[in-house]
Amino acid sequence: MDSNYRIETKCIQSGWKPKCGEPRVLPIYQSTTFKYDNSDQMGRLFDLEDTGYFYTRLQNPTADAVAAKITELEGGAAGMLTSSGQAANYYALFNICEAGDHIVCSNSVYGGTFNLFGTTMKKQGIDCTFVNPDADEEELAQAFRPNTKAVFAETIANPSMVVLDIEKFARLAHAHGVPLIVDNTFATPIHCRPFEWGADIVTHSTTKYMDGHAMAVGGAIVDSGNFDWEASRGKFPGLTEPDESYHGITYTERFGKGAYITKATAQLMRDLGAIPSPMNAFLLNVGLETLHLRMQRHCENAQKVAEFLEGHEKVAWVNYPGLKSSRYYALARKYMPEGTCGVLAFGVKGDRETAVRFMDRLKLTAIVTHVADARTCILHPASHTHRQMTDKQLAEAGIASDLMRLSVGIENAADIVADLKQALDTI
Ligand SMILES: *Cc1c(COP(=O)(O)O)cnc(C)c1O
């Protein structure tokens, strides 16, 4: 029934469904464990024959209610929360990859994801080929190998603001019998629902707009349920063959559209344990209730700020997909007709020092390692988040050394513009 509601209603009403006499607001189930009346009931849970909670490392009712809301927002079949966006992206891939496998990833992804795929997962024997997301299909097809298991990209890349041609990437992935996994953190399901364009799995750093208030680090994975794991039999044995660590259960046979998420909770969460706390899941739910209102204001403000910066003589360039001058304007109009996000990238004329001087003169806009929350903030990737990357890697990822990432908040737009103006006037 929920899926008939419009997205604004889902932000408020999906997830927690109180029965008669139960709390109106999602309770914080601050309990590691759950009680049963007899031994057999508990045993059936361990066999995955009954559904129910037994230990919060695997599942918790507060987290599950929030996962259900995010799943509704994305239009998916099943979803789960993780302790961070990093954990979400790791689990999303490790759920279908193992040593000896290979993945294809856009080269313009978030720095943390770039390190995870390029360095840490490589140590586990999973190779990654980074590709230019703007390349044509013929060139992109060359990145695939017989052992490729997934394609990964971000809807709007952090911080290069590259907008993904989701249909192109979905076609490419499906032509090679693998799913497309999209990190939808920046657009949020308010502005883009990648499943509607052929993506199979969506991930989030809920730390950003979904939480929206910079309160709790968290992540989410949602499965569309559309990818046919059985069709590429042999490619995904973890899903289509018996799991010896779970009494020989075959996830696709037993759980259908829930196979991928059930495996990720029953196996990966059991063994790796990157769960969100019930308290953090609760805070995330509070954030989700206003996501639709905030995203609209973030975009209105960012548009005004981007237009102001573009018209300022001391600004060298501005990259915001909502500007007609953006090379991603057309893709943004197609995939996100109601707006993109509140983040934009720009550079001031001058050298690296000029950028640093500019940032240090800002008053309302804070220099913080964060993005996509209610407060306007700024970051210089070359000297902050991406400082481990070489100039060549930075350039390949579409990040100029003078690039500043401005995350426009939901304050009054005139106050944000005035702050930027006074800092620009003094450099
Ligand atoms: C922040 C971010 C991540 C990592 O998320 P954490 O919650 O910080 O672990 C992953 N992807 C994107 C696009 C991000 O912006």
Short mmCIF file of C-alpha atoms and ligand atoms in Angstrom, two decimals:
data_model
loop_
_atom_site.label_atom_id
_atom_site.label_comp_id
_atom_site.label_asym_id
_atom_site.label_seq_id
_atom_site.Cartn_x
_atom_site.Cartn_y
_atom_site.Cartn_z
CA MET A 1 0.00 0.00 0.00
CA ASP A 2 2.88 2.32 0.87
CA SER A 3 4.21 2.22 -2.64
CA ASN A 4 1.11 4.07 -3.88
CA TYR A 5 1.93 7.12 -1.80
CA ARG A 6 3.92 9.98 -3.25
CA ILE A 7 7.48 10.35 -2.07
CA GLU A 8 6.79 13.20 0.39
CA THR A 9 4.25 11.00 2.17
CA LYS A 10 6.68 8.08 2.23
CA CYS A 11 9.30 10.28 3.94
CA ILE A 12 6.89 10.66 6.85
CA GLN A 13 4.78 7.50 6.85
CA SER A 14 6.87 4.59 5.56
CA GLY A 15 8.79 2.23 7.80
CA TRP A 16 7.46 2.09 11.36
CA LYS A 17 3.83 0.90 11.44
CA PRO A 18 2.54 1.01 15.01
CA LYS A 19 -0.19 -1.45 15.93
CA CYS A 20 -3.04 -0.59 18.27
CA GLY A 21 -1.66 1.02 21.44
CA GLU A 22 1.96 1.06 20.30
CA PRO A 23 4.13 4.21 20.28
CA ARG A 24 3.30 6.65 17.48
CA VAL A 25 6.99 7.45 17.02
CA LEU A 26 9.56 4.79 16.09
CA PRO A 27 10.96 3.42 19.38
CA ILE A 28 14.68 2.97 19.98
CA TYR A 29 15.03 -0.77 20.59
CA GLN A 30 18.14 -0.35 22.72
CA SER A 31 18.61 -4.08 23.25
CA THR A 32 21.31 -6.41 22.01
CA THR A 33 19.06 -9.44 22.28
CA PHE A 34 15.47 -10.68 22.08
CA LYS A 35 13.57 -13.20 24.18
CA TYR A 36 11.75 -16.37 23.02
CA ASP A 37 9.53 -18.80 24.89
CA ASN A 38 11.27 -22.03 23.96
CA SER A 39 14.41 -23.46 22.49
CA ASP A 40 12.78 -24.62 19.26
CA GLN A 41 11.57 -21.09 18.40
CA MET A 42 15.11 -19.79 18.76
CA GLY A 43 16.52 -22.70 16.71
CA ARG A 44 14.18 -21.97 13.81
CA LEU A 45 15.47 -18.39 13.67
CA PHE A 46 19.02 -19.67 13.32
CA ASP A 47 17.92 -21.87 10.43
CA LEU A 48 16.30 -18.82 8.77
CA GLU A 49 13.05 -20.82 8.88
CA ASP A 50 11.25 -18.16 10.91
CA THR A 51 11.78 -14.44 10.74
CA GLY A 52 12.44 -12.67 14.00
CA TYR A 53 15.09 -10.82 15.90
CA PHE A 54 17.70 -12.56 17.96
CA TYR A 55 20.83 -10.47 18.07
CA THR A 56 21.29 -6.82 17.11
CA ARG A 57 24.53 -7.48 15.19
CA LEU A 58 22.34 -9.09 12.53
CA GLN A 59 19.10 -7.15 12.74
CA ASN A 60 17.34 -4.71 15.04
CA PRO A 61 13.72 -3.50 14.79
CA THR A 62 14.63 0.22 14.88
CA ALA A 63 17.19 -0.17 12.09
CA ASP A 64 14.83 -2.38 10.07
CA ALA A 65 12.00 0.16 10.18
CA VAL A 66 14.34 2.83 8.84
CA ALA A 67 15.72 0.46 6.18
CA ALA A 68 12.13 -0.24 5.12
CA LYS A 69 11.49 3.49 4.71
CA ILE A 70 14.61 4.00 2.56
CA THR A 71 13.64 0.93 0.52
CA GLU A 72 10.20 2.49 -0.11
CA LEU A 73 11.76 5.80 -1.08
CA GLU A 74 14.01 4.10 -3.64
CA GLY A 75 11.22 1.82 -4.88
CA GLY A 76 13.24 -1.30 -4.01
CA ALA A 77 12.40 -4.83 -2.89
CA ALA A 78 14.62 -5.09 0.22
CA GLY A 79 17.11 -2.96 2.11
CA MET A 80 19.41 -2.76 5.09
CA LEU A 81 21.30 -0.19 7.13
CA THR A 82 25.03 -0.25 7.77
CA SER A 83 27.23 1.67 10.22
CA SER A 84 28.61 3.97 7.48
CA GLY A 85 28.51 4.70 3.78
CA GLN A 86 31.90 3.00 3.47
CA ALA A 87 30.47 -0.18 4.97
CA ALA A 88 27.47 0.02 2.61
CA ASN A 89 29.67 0.21 -0.48
CA TYR A 90 31.97 -2.51 0.78
CA TYR A 91 29.13 -4.91 1.61
CA ALA A 92 27.28 -4.10 -1.62
CA LEU A 93 30.27 -5.44 -3.58
CA PHE A 94 31.71 -8.03 -1.23
CA ASN A 95 28.27 -9.68 -1.17
CA ILE A 96 28.82 -10.76 -4.79
CA CYS A 97 32.63 -10.67 -5.20
CA GLU A 98 35.49 -12.67 -3.77
CA ALA A 99 39.23 -13.12 -4.28
CA GLY A 100 39.94 -13.56 -8.00
CA ASP A 101 37.01 -11.38 -9.07
CA HIS A 102 36.98 -7.99 -10.75
CA ILE A 103 34.80 -4.87 -10.71
CA VAL A 104 34.42 -1.87 -13.01
CA CYS A 105 34.06 1.53 -11.36
CA SER A 106 33.69 5.13 -12.50
CA ASN A 107 36.94 7.01 -11.86
CA SER A 108 35.08 10.01 -10.47
CA VAL A 109 33.83 8.38 -7.27
CA TYR A 110 34.24 9.68 -3.71
CA GLY A 111 37.85 9.50 -2.41
CA GLY A 112 36.97 6.95 0.28
CA THR A 113 35.40 4.65 -2.30
CA PHE A 114 38.39 5.10 -4.60
CA ASN A 115 40.72 3.93 -1.79
CA LEU A 116 38.42 1.07 -0.77
CA PHE A 117 38.18 -0.37 -4.29
CA GLY A 118 41.63 0.59 -5.53
CA THR A 119 43.70 -0.38 -2.48
CA THR A 120 41.93 -2.24 0.31
CA MET A 121 39.78 -4.60 -1.76
CA LYS A 122 42.74 -5.17 -4.05
CA LYS A 123 44.56 -6.60 -1.02
CA GLN A 124 41.67 -9.03 -0.68
CA GLY A 125 42.22 -10.16 -4.25
CA ILE A 126 39.41 -8.17 -5.89
CA ASP A 127 40.67 -6.08 -8.81
CA CYS A 128 39.09 -2.83 -9.91
CA THR A 129 39.31 -1.08 -13.27
CA PHE A 130 38.47 2.63 -13.03
CA VAL A 131 36.82 4.03 -16.15
CA ASN A 132 35.94 7.49 -17.41
CA PRO A 133 32.14 7.67 -16.96
CA ASP A 134 31.83 9.98 -19.97
CA ALA A 135 33.52 7.54 -22.35
CA ASP A 136 31.39 5.92 -25.05
CA GLU A 137 30.02 2.40 -24.67
CA GLU A 138 32.58 0.80 -26.96
CA GLU A 139 35.47 2.14 -24.91
CA LEU A 140 33.77 1.28 -21.60
CA ALA A 141 33.12 -2.30 -22.77
CA GLN A 142 36.87 -2.87 -22.97
CA ALA A 143 37.11 -2.68 -19.18
CA PHE A 144 35.14 -5.92 -18.72
CA ARG A 145 36.76 -9.31 -18.08
CA PRO A 146 35.27 -12.80 -17.75
CA ASN A 147 35.58 -12.47 -13.95
CA THR A 148 33.87 -9.05 -13.73
CA LYS A 149 31.06 -9.18 -11.15
CA ALA A 150 29.67 -5.64 -10.91
CA VAL A 151 29.73 -2.08 -12.20
CA PHE A 152 29.77 0.80 -9.72
CA ALA A 153 29.25 4.58 -10.04
CA GLU A 154 27.73 7.59 -8.25
CA THR A 155 24.56 9.36 -9.47
CA ILE A 156 26.25 12.72 -8.85
CA ALA A 157 29.94 12.23 -8.10
CA ASN A 158 31.42 13.67 -4.92
CA PRO A 159 33.10 16.17 -5.42
CA SER A 160 33.53 16.39 -9.21
CA MET A 161 29.75 16.74 -9.75
CA VAL A 162 29.87 14.38 -12.73
CA VAL A 163 26.29 13.26 -13.46
CA LEU A 164 26.07 9.59 -14.39
CA ASP A 165 24.36 8.44 -17.57
CA ILE A 166 22.56 5.71 -15.64
CA GLU A 167 20.90 4.09 -18.68
CA LYS A 168 24.25 3.81 -20.48
CA PHE A 169 25.88 2.20 -17.47
CA ALA A 170 22.93 -0.16 -16.89
CA ARG A 171 23.02 -1.30 -20.54
CA LEU A 172 26.74 -1.92 -20.29
CA ALA A 173 26.51 -3.87 -17.02
CA HIS A 174 23.59 -5.99 -18.23
CA ALA A 175 25.28 -6.73 -21.57
CA HIS A 176 28.04 -8.35 -19.47
CA GLY A 177 25.65 -10.21 -17.15
CA VAL A 178 26.42 -8.15 -14.04
CA PRO A 179 24.45 -5.70 -11.89
CA LEU A 180 24.85 -1.92 -11.83
CA ILE A 181 25.37 -0.59 -8.30
CA VAL A 182 24.77 3.15 -7.90
CA ASP A 183 25.76 5.30 -4.92
CA ASN A 184 22.81 7.71 -4.76
CA THR A 185 24.04 9.75 -1.78
CA PHE A 186 24.02 13.21 -3.39
CA ALA A 187 20.82 13.08 -5.42
CA THR A 188 18.82 11.15 -2.77
CA PRO A 189 15.66 9.31 -3.88
CA ILE A 190 13.85 12.66 -3.70
CA HIS A 191 15.59 13.76 -6.88
CA CYS A 192 16.65 10.52 -8.56
CA ARG A 193 15.54 6.92 -8.27
CA PRO A 194 18.20 4.93 -10.14
CA PHE A 195 16.02 1.77 -10.27
CA GLU A 196 13.67 3.61 -12.66
CA TRP A 197 16.62 3.89 -15.08
CA GLY A 198 17.90 0.31 -14.86
CA ALA A 199 20.24 0.31 -11.84
CA ASP A 200 19.98 -2.91 -9.79
CA ILE A 201 21.32 -1.94 -6.38
CA VAL A 202 21.54 1.45 -4.69
CA THR A 203 23.82 2.47 -1.82
CA HIS A 204 23.85 5.54 0.41
CA SER A 205 26.02 7.35 2.84
CA THR A 206 23.04 8.33 5.03
CA THR A 207 25.53 10.56 6.88
CA LYS A 208 24.78 13.21 4.26
CA TYR A 209 21.35 14.53 3.19
CA MET A 210 19.31 11.65 4.63
CA ASP A 211 20.47 12.41 8.16
CA GLY A 212 20.78 16.01 7.07
CA HIS A 213 21.92 17.47 10.37
CA ALA A 214 25.45 16.00 10.63
CA MET A 215 24.46 13.92 13.67
CA ALA A 216 25.25 10.31 12.82
CA VAL A 217 27.46 8.41 10.38
CA GLY A 218 25.51 5.70 8.57
CA GLY A 219 24.86 3.85 5.34
CA ALA A 220 22.20 1.91 3.49
CA ILE A 221 21.94 -0.70 0.72
CA VAL A 222 18.74 -1.21 -1.27
CA ASP A 223 18.16 -3.99 -3.79
CA SER A 224 15.66 -3.49 -6.61
CA GLY A 225 15.08 -7.25 -6.73
CA ASN A 226 15.30 -6.98 -10.52
CA PHE A 227 18.67 -8.56 -11.26
CA ASP A 228 18.41 -12.19 -12.29
CA TRP A 229 21.25 -13.90 -10.40
CA GLU A 230 20.20 -17.32 -11.69
CA ALA A 231 20.47 -16.24 -15.34
CA SER A 232 24.23 -15.85 -14.99
CA ARG A 233 24.48 -19.16 -13.13
CA GLY A 234 28.03 -19.77 -12.08
CA LYS A 235 28.87 -16.07 -11.88
CA PHE A 236 27.26 -15.55 -8.47
CA PRO A 237 27.68 -18.85 -6.61
CA GLY A 238 27.33 -17.11 -3.24
CA LEU A 239 23.68 -16.46 -4.09
CA THR A 240 22.76 -19.40 -6.32
CA GLU A 241 24.57 -22.27 -4.59
CA PRO A 242 24.17 -23.61 -1.02
CA ASP A 243 25.78 -21.53 1.76
CA GLU A 244 27.63 -24.07 3.90
CA SER A 245 27.92 -21.51 6.70
CA TYR A 246 24.09 -21.38 6.79
CA HIS A 247 23.00 -25.01 6.78
CA GLY A 248 23.19 -25.26 3.01
CA ILE A 249 20.62 -22.56 2.26
CA THR A 250 20.52 -21.33 -1.34
CA TYR A 251 19.56 -17.65 -1.09
CA THR A 252 17.97 -17.22 -4.52
CA GLU A 253 15.82 -20.35 -4.09
CA ARG A 254 14.65 -19.52 -0.59
CA PHE A 255 14.32 -15.73 -0.70
CA GLY A 256 13.67 -14.69 -4.33
CA LYS A 257 13.80 -10.91 -4.58
CA GLY A 258 15.11 -10.76 -1.02
CA ALA A 259 18.10 -13.02 -1.76
CA TYR A 260 20.80 -10.39 -2.05
CA ILE A 261 19.86 -8.46 1.12
CA THR A 262 19.19 -11.65 3.12
CA LYS A 263 22.68 -12.89 2.26
CA ALA A 264 24.20 -9.53 3.18
CA THR A 265 22.53 -9.52 6.61
CA ALA A 266 22.68 -13.25 7.41
CA GLN A 267 26.26 -13.72 6.23
CA LEU A 268 28.19 -10.44 5.93
CA MET A 269 26.62 -8.68 8.90
CA ARG A 270 27.00 -11.86 10.96
CA ASP A 271 30.70 -12.12 10.11
CA LEU A 272 31.79 -8.49 9.72
CA GLY A 273 29.29 -6.71 11.97
CA ALA A 274 29.19 -3.11 10.69
CA ILE A 275 25.76 -2.40 12.20
CA PRO A 276 24.30 1.01 13.01
CA SER A 277 23.36 1.61 16.64
CA PRO A 278 19.59 1.72 17.28
CA MET A 279 20.05 5.33 18.45
CA ASN A 280 21.71 6.34 15.18
CA ALA A 281 18.99 4.60 13.18
CA PHE A 282 16.42 6.59 15.16
CA LEU A 283 18.21 9.88 14.40
CA LEU A 284 18.37 8.96 10.73
CA ASN A 285 14.63 8.41 10.72
CA VAL A 286 14.05 11.90 12.13
CA GLY A 287 16.18 13.29 9.31
CA LEU A 288 14.27 11.34 6.67
CA GLU A 289 10.98 12.91 7.76
CA THR A 290 12.07 16.28 6.31
CA LEU A 291 14.28 15.05 3.46
CA HIS A 292 11.84 16.22 0.77
CA LEU A 293 11.60 19.73 2.24
CA ARG A 294 15.32 20.10 2.74
CA MET A 295 16.34 18.83 -0.70
CA GLN A 296 14.10 21.40 -2.34
CA ARG A 297 15.63 24.26 -0.32
CA HIS A 298 19.20 22.96 -0.79
CA CYS A 299 18.67 23.06 -4.56
CA GLU A 300 17.02 26.50 -4.61
CA ASN A 301 19.87 27.95 -2.54
CA ALA A 302 22.60 26.19 -4.51
CA GLN A 303 21.15 27.49 -7.77
CA LYS A 304 21.26 31.08 -6.46
CA VAL A 305 24.78 30.64 -5.11
CA ALA A 306 25.99 29.02 -8.35
CA GLU A 307 24.56 31.87 -10.41
CA PHE A 308 26.16 34.44 -8.11
CA LEU A 309 29.57 32.74 -8.32
CA GLU A 310 29.35 32.35 -12.08
CA GLY A 311 28.81 36.09 -12.43
CA HIS A 312 31.67 37.10 -10.10
CA GLU A 313 34.87 38.40 -11.69
CA LYS A 314 37.17 36.67 -9.19
CA VAL A 315 35.68 33.24 -9.80
CA ALA A 316 37.48 31.18 -12.45
CA TRP A 317 34.88 28.49 -12.97
CA VAL A 318 31.75 26.95 -11.41
CA ASN A 319 30.53 23.39 -11.84
CA TYR A 320 26.93 22.88 -10.82
CA PRO A 321 24.70 20.57 -12.88
CA GLY A 322 21.84 23.09 -12.49
CA LEU A 323 23.75 25.71 -14.50
CA LYS A 324 23.17 25.82 -18.25
CA SER A 325 26.95 26.14 -18.67
CA SER A 326 27.51 22.71 -17.04
CA ARG A 327 28.46 19.89 -19.38
CA TYR A 328 26.12 17.76 -17.27
CA TYR A 329 23.10 20.06 -17.56
CA ALA A 330 21.30 17.85 -20.09
CA LEU A 331 21.95 14.63 -18.12
CA ALA A 332 20.79 16.34 -14.93
CA ARG A 333 17.57 17.53 -16.64
CA LYS A 334 16.91 13.98 -17.79
CA TYR A 335 17.63 12.08 -14.58
CA MET A 336 16.86 14.82 -12.02
CA PRO A 337 14.27 17.16 -13.52
CA GLU A 338 13.31 18.63 -10.14
CA GLY A 339 16.84 19.48 -9.03
CA THR A 340 20.15 17.82 -8.27
CA CYS A 341 21.64 18.60 -4.86
CA GLY A 342 23.06 21.44 -2.81
CA VAL A 343 26.71 20.75 -3.52
CA LEU A 344 28.72 22.63 -6.12
CA ALA A 345 32.37 22.92 -7.08
CA PHE A 346 34.23 26.06 -8.09
CA GLY A 347 37.65 27.66 -8.27
CA VAL A 348 38.79 31.23 -7.64
CA LYS A 349 41.26 32.96 -9.95
CA GLY A 350 44.80 32.77 -8.63
CA ASP A 351 46.84 29.95 -7.13
CA ARG A 352 46.31 27.40 -4.36
CA GLU A 353 47.13 30.09 -1.79
CA THR A 354 44.31 32.30 -3.07
CA ALA A 355 41.85 29.47 -2.45
CA VAL A 356 43.16 29.00 1.07
CA ARG A 357 42.98 32.77 1.76
CA PHE A 358 39.42 32.84 0.47
CA MET A 359 38.33 29.95 2.70
CA ASP A 360 39.95 31.45 5.77
CA ARG A 361 37.96 34.68 5.35
CA LEU A 362 34.56 33.01 5.30
CA LYS A 363 32.40 33.62 8.37
CA LEU A 364 29.04 31.86 7.98
CA THR A 365 30.50 29.10 5.78
CA ALA A 366 32.55 26.70 7.89
CA ILE A 367 35.57 24.66 6.80
CA VAL A 368 34.56 21.13 7.77
CA THR A 369 35.12 17.60 6.50
CA HIS A 370 31.48 17.11 5.80
CA VAL A 371 29.02 17.76 3.06
CA ALA A 372 25.30 17.77 2.51
CA ASP A 373 23.88 18.92 5.80
CA ALA A 374 21.75 21.87 6.89
CA ARG A 375 24.74 24.20 7.47
CA THR A 376 26.73 25.72 4.61
CA CYS A 377 30.28 24.39 4.56
CA ILE A 378 33.33 24.25 2.32
CA LEU A 379 36.26 21.95 1.70
CA HIS A 380 39.35 21.97 -0.54
CA PRO A 381 39.80 18.32 -1.59
CA ALA A 382 43.41 18.75 -2.77
CA SER A 383 44.46 19.85 0.72
CA HIS A 384 41.83 17.90 2.72
CA THR A 385 39.89 14.74 1.75
CA HIS A 386 41.85 13.76 -1.36
CA ARG A 387 45.34 14.69 -0.18
CA GLN A 388 46.50 11.08 -0.53
CA MET A 389 45.84 11.18 -4.27
CA THR A 390 48.56 12.17 -6.75
CA ASP A 391 47.97 15.15 -9.08
CA LYS A 392 47.48 12.67 -11.91
CA GLN A 393 44.86 10.69 -9.97
CA LEU A 394 43.16 13.95 -9.00
CA ALA A 395 43.03 15.06 -12.62
CA GLU A 396 41.69 11.65 -13.71
CA ALA A 397 38.99 11.91 -11.08
CA GLY A 398 37.97 15.28 -12.47
CA ILE A 399 39.22 17.18 -9.42
CA ALA A 400 41.25 20.27 -10.21
CA SER A 401 43.81 21.27 -7.58
CA ASP A 402 41.96 24.60 -7.14
CA LEU A 403 38.56 22.87 -6.76
CA MET A 404 36.62 23.90 -3.68
CA ARG A 405 33.55 21.90 -2.74
CA LEU A 406 30.82 24.15 -1.41
CA SER A 407 27.91 22.46 0.32
CA VAL A 408 25.09 24.97 0.30
CA GLY A 409 22.89 24.67 3.38
CA ILE A 410 19.30 25.65 4.04
CA GLU A 411 19.99 29.05 5.60
CA ASN A 412 18.68 32.16 3.82
CA ALA A 413 20.35 32.22 0.38
CA ALA A 414 21.06 35.97 0.61
CA ASP A 415 23.12 35.44 3.77
CA ILE A 416 25.17 32.69 2.11
CA VAL A 417 25.79 34.84 -0.96
CA ALA A 418 26.78 37.81 1.23
CA ASP A 419 29.33 35.67 3.08
CA LEU A 420 30.92 34.45 -0.15
CA LYS A 421 30.91 38.00 -1.53
CA GLN A 422 32.71 39.55 1.45
CA ALA A 423 35.40 36.85 1.28
CA LEU A 424 35.82 37.24 -2.50
CA ASP A 425 36.04 41.03 -2.14
CA THR A 426 39.08 40.74 0.15
CA ILE A 427 41.25 38.31 -1.84
C1 LIG B 1 30.53 10.36 2.30
C2 LIG B 1 30.34 9.46 1.18
C3 LIG B 1 30.63 8.09 1.29
C4 LIG B 1 31.18 7.48 2.56
O1 LIG B 1 30.21 7.55 3.54
P1 LIG B 1 30.50 7.56 5.13
O2 LIG B 1 29.13 7.60 5.69
O3 LIG B 1 31.32 8.78 5.39
O4 LIG B 1 31.24 6.31 5.44
C5 LIG B 1 30.39 7.27 0.20
N1 LIG B 1 29.92 7.79 -0.95
C6 LIG B 1 29.65 9.11 -1.11
C7 LIG B 1 29.13 9.61 -2.41
C8 LIG B 1 29.85 9.99 -0.06
O5 LIG B 1 29.58 11.29 -0.21
#
